Amino acid sequence: MPENNYFKVCNIAELKESQGERFLVNDIDIALFKIDGKIYAVNNVCPHKQANIMHEGFVENGCVTCPLHGWTFEIATGNLLGGSRGLKSYPVKIEKDDIYVQVIPKELNW
Ligand code: FES
């Protein structure tokens, strides 16, 4: 298990500015975004119809809009625009230009 559950995902050069990229991180579907050079990780599944498509969303002003029906989320927080809930967001750290995302492993607890 990686240190503090930070999983190595990709190199920062693999991401294009304002364009989402999809990764499976420890079995969790995650969309990474590079906004003004900073990296953000949110869940790739839109909560409206459970579509795993957020990485294909339109990015503008720090927000991503789901391509299916237009729900818009703040990328930094994952929250619905003007709301308090939305996409789960995940801590990100960069080491030597590699991107690490912290996801809690799925565990059975019975
Ligand atoms: S599935 Fe995303 S807005 Fe409907």
PDB file of N, CA, C and O in Angstrom, residues 55-82:
ATOM      1  N   HIS A  55     -14.581  13.505 -17.171  1.00  0.00           N
ATOM      2  CA  HIS A  55     -13.311  13.855 -17.808  1.00  0.00           C
ATOM      3  C   HIS A  55     -13.510  14.439 -19.203  1.00  0.00           C
ATOM      4  O   HIS A  55     -12.613  15.070 -19.742  1.00  0.00           O
ATOM      5  N   GLU A  56     -14.690  14.222 -19.790  1.00  0.00           N
ATOM      6  CA  GLU A  56     -14.976  14.776 -21.118  1.00  0.00           C
ATOM      7  C   GLU A  56     -15.715  16.105 -21.030  1.00  0.00           C
ATOM      8  O   GLU A  56     -16.152  16.646 -22.042  1.00  0.00           O
ATOM      9  N   GLY A  57     -15.886  16.601 -19.810  1.00  0.00           N
ATOM     10  CA  GLY A  57     -16.657  17.831 -19.624  1.00  0.00           C
ATOM     11  C   GLY A  57     -15.958  19.067 -20.162  1.00  0.00           C
ATOM     12  O   GLY A  57     -14.741  19.094 -20.348  1.00  0.00           O
ATOM     13  N   PHE A  58     -16.758  20.094 -20.387  1.00  0.00           N
ATOM     14  CA  PHE A  58     -16.247  21.379 -20.873  1.00  0.00           C
ATOM     15  C   PHE A  58     -15.725  22.176 -19.687  1.00  0.00           C
ATOM     16  O   PHE A  58     -16.416  22.324 -18.669  1.00  0.00           O
ATOM     17  N   VAL A  59     -14.477  22.653 -19.789  1.00  0.00           N
ATOM     18  CA  VAL A  59     -13.829  23.349 -18.669  1.00  0.00           C
ATOM     19  C   VAL A  59     -13.761  24.839 -18.958  1.00  0.00           C
ATOM     20  O   VAL A  59     -13.307  25.260 -20.028  1.00  0.00           O
ATOM     21  N   GLU A  60     -14.228  25.620 -17.985  1.00  0.00           N
ATOM     22  CA  GLU A  60     -14.180  27.075 -18.120  1.00  0.00           C
ATOM     23  C   GLU A  60     -14.284  27.696 -16.739  1.00  0.00           C
ATOM     24  O   GLU A  60     -15.083  27.243 -15.898  1.00  0.00           O
ATOM     25  N   ASN A  61     -13.483  28.725 -16.494  1.00  0.00           N
ATOM     26  CA  ASN A  61     -13.533  29.471 -15.224  1.00  0.00           C
ATOM     27  C   ASN A  61     -13.435  28.558 -14.001  1.00  0.00           C
ATOM     28  O   ASN A  61     -14.143  28.760 -13.007  1.00  0.00           O
ATOM     29  N   GLY A  62     -12.589  27.549 -14.078  1.00  0.00           N
ATOM     30  CA  GLY A  62     -12.395  26.667 -12.923  1.00  0.00           C
ATOM     31  C   GLY A  62     -13.527  25.698 -12.694  1.00  0.00           C
ATOM     32  O   GLY A  62     -13.598  25.044 -11.646  1.00  0.00           O
ATOM     33  N   CYS A  63     -14.436  25.584 -13.648  1.00  0.00           N
ATOM     34  CA  CYS A  63     -15.576  24.672 -13.513  1.00  0.00           C
ATOM     35  C   CYS A  63     -15.584  23.674 -14.673  1.00  0.00           C
ATOM     36  O   CYS A  63     -15.056  23.950 -15.742  1.00  0.00           O
ATOM     37  N   VAL A  64     -16.210  22.523 -14.422  1.00  0.00           N
ATOM     38  CA  VAL A  64     -16.385  21.533 -15.486  1.00  0.00           C
ATOM     39  C   VAL A  64     -17.881  21.253 -15.628  1.00  0.00           C
ATOM     40  O   VAL A  64     -18.587  21.091 -14.634  1.00  0.00           O
ATOM     41  N   THR A  65     -18.332  21.234 -16.885  1.00  0.00           N
ATOM     42  CA  THR A  65     -19.748  21.003 -17.168  1.00  0.00           C
ATOM     43  C   THR A  65     -19.922  19.613 -17.756  1.00  0.00           C
ATOM     44  O   THR A  65     -19.275  19.254 -18.756  1.00  0.00           O
ATOM     45  N   CYS A  66     -20.806  18.825 -17.148  1.00  0.00           N
ATOM     46  CA  CYS A  66     -21.063  17.471 -17.639  1.00  0.00           C
ATOM     47  C   CYS A  66     -21.619  17.544 -19.062  1.00  0.00           C
ATOM     48  O   CYS A  66     -22.559  18.292 -19.335  1.00  0.00           O
ATOM     49  N   PRO A  67     -21.051  16.763 -19.988  1.00  0.00           N
ATOM     50  CA  PRO A  67     -21.492  16.845 -21.383  1.00  0.00           C
ATOM     51  C   PRO A  67     -22.895  16.287 -21.612  1.00  0.00           C
ATOM     52  O   PRO A  67     -23.482  16.524 -22.672  1.00  0.00           O
ATOM     53  N   LEU A  68     -23.454  15.554 -20.668  1.00  0.00           N
ATOM     54  CA  LEU A  68     -24.760  14.944 -20.910  1.00  0.00           C
ATOM     55  C   LEU A  68     -25.916  15.918 -20.688  1.00  0.00           C
ATOM     56  O   LEU A  68     -26.758  16.114 -21.562  1.00  0.00           O
ATOM     57  N   HIS A  69     -26.009  16.523 -19.508  1.00  0.00           N
ATOM     58  CA  HIS A  69     -27.154  17.397 -19.241  1.00  0.00           C
ATOM     59  C   HIS A  69     -26.756  18.732 -18.612  1.00  0.00           C
ATOM     60  O   HIS A  69     -27.602  19.453 -18.107  1.00  0.00           O
ATOM     61  N   GLY A  70     -25.463  18.997 -18.572  1.00  0.00           N
ATOM     62  CA  GLY A  70     -25.045  20.351 -18.231  1.00  0.00           C
ATOM     63  C   GLY A  70     -24.871  20.686 -16.755  1.00  0.00           C
ATOM     64  O   GLY A  70     -24.719  21.855 -16.423  1.00  0.00           O
ATOM     65  N   TRP A  71     -24.906  19.695 -15.877  1.00  0.00           N
ATOM     66  CA  TRP A  71     -24.603  20.028 -14.481  1.00  0.00           C
ATOM     67  C   TRP A  71     -23.160  20.532 -14.425  1.00  0.00           C
ATOM     68  O   TRP A  71     -22.259  19.939 -15.047  1.00  0.00           O
ATOM     69  N   THR A  72     -22.924  21.591 -13.648  1.00  0.00           N
ATOM     70  CA  THR A  72     -21.608  22.228 -13.604  1.00  0.00           C
ATOM     71  C   THR A  72     -21.037  22.185 -12.197  1.00  0.00           C
ATOM     72  O   THR A  72     -21.743  22.477 -11.219  1.00  0.00           O
ATOM     73  N   PHE A  73     -19.788  21.814 -12.113  1.00  0.00           N
ATOM     74  CA  PHE A  73     -19.122  21.621 -10.819  1.00  0.00           C
ATOM     75  C   PHE A  73     -17.854  22.470 -10.754  1.00  0.00           C
ATOM     76  O   PHE A  73     -17.146  22.627 -11.755  1.00  0.00           O
ATOM     77  N   GLU A  74     -17.553  22.973  -9.541  1.00  0.00           N
ATOM     78  CA  GLU A  74     -16.278  23.652  -9.308  1.00  0.00           C
ATOM     79  C   GLU A  74     -15.193  22.589  -9.192  1.00  0.00           C
ATOM     80  O   GLU A  74     -15.298  21.664  -8.368  1.00  0.00           O
ATOM     81  N   ILE A  75     -14.163  22.708 -10.016  1.00  0.00           N
ATOM     82  CA  ILE A  75     -13.155  21.649 -10.056  1.00  0.00           C
ATOM     83  C   ILE A  75     -12.348  21.586  -8.752  1.00  0.00           C
ATOM     84  O   ILE A  75     -12.000  20.510  -8.276  1.00  0.00           O
ATOM     85  N   ALA A  76     -12.076  22.725  -8.144  1.00  0.00           N
ATOM     86  CA  ALA A  76     -11.242  22.729  -6.939  1.00  0.00           C
ATOM     87  C   ALA A  76     -11.925  22.027  -5.765  1.00  0.00           C
ATOM     88  O   ALA A  76     -11.258  21.411  -4.928  1.00  0.00           O
ATOM     89  N   THR A  77     -13.254  22.105  -5.694  1.00  0.00           N
ATOM     90  CA  THR A  77     -13.966  21.525  -4.547  1.00  0.00           C
ATOM     91  C   THR A  77     -14.816  20.326  -4.943  1.00  0.00           C
ATOM     92  O   THR A  77     -15.183  19.520  -4.083  1.00  0.00           O
ATOM     93  N   GLY A  78     -15.179  20.221  -6.216  1.00  0.00           N
ATOM     94  CA  GLY A  78     -16.104  19.191  -6.674  1.00  0.00           C
ATOM     95  C   GLY A  78     -17.565  19.578  -6.484  1.00  0.00           C
ATOM     96  O   GLY A  78     -18.461  18.894  -6.953  1.00  0.00           O
ATOM     97  N   ASN A  79     -17.803  20.689  -5.794  1.00  0.00           N
ATOM     98  CA  ASN A  79     -19.185  21.067  -5.495  1.00  0.00           C
ATOM     99  C   ASN A  79     -19.939  21.522  -6.742  1.00  0.00           C
ATOM    100  O   ASN A  79     -19.367  22.146  -7.637  1.00  0.00           O
ATOM    101  N   LEU A  80     -21.243  21.235  -6.761  1.00  0.00           N
ATOM    102  CA  LEU A  80     -22.103  21.803  -7.787  1.00  0.00           C
ATOM    103  C   LEU A  80     -21.981  23.314  -7.717  1.00  0.00           C
ATOM    104  O   LEU A  80     -21.888  23.872  -6.612  1.00  0.00           O
ATOM    105  N   LEU A  81     -21.968  23.974  -8.862  1.00  0.00           N
ATOM    106  CA  LEU A  81     -21.821  25.424  -8.878  1.00  0.00           C
ATOM    107  C   LEU A  81     -22.919  26.046  -8.001  1.00  0.00           C
ATOM    108  O   LEU A  81     -24.101  25.822  -8.213  1.00  0.00           O
ATOM    109  N   GLY A  82     -22.500  26.765  -6.980  1.00  0.00           N
ATOM    110  CA  GLY A  82     -23.451  27.390  -6.062  1.00  0.00           C
ATOM    111  C   GLY A  82     -24.016  26.444  -5.030  1.00  0.00           C
ATOM    112  O   GLY A  82     -24.867  26.833  -4.227  1.00  0.00           O
TER     113      GLY A  82
END
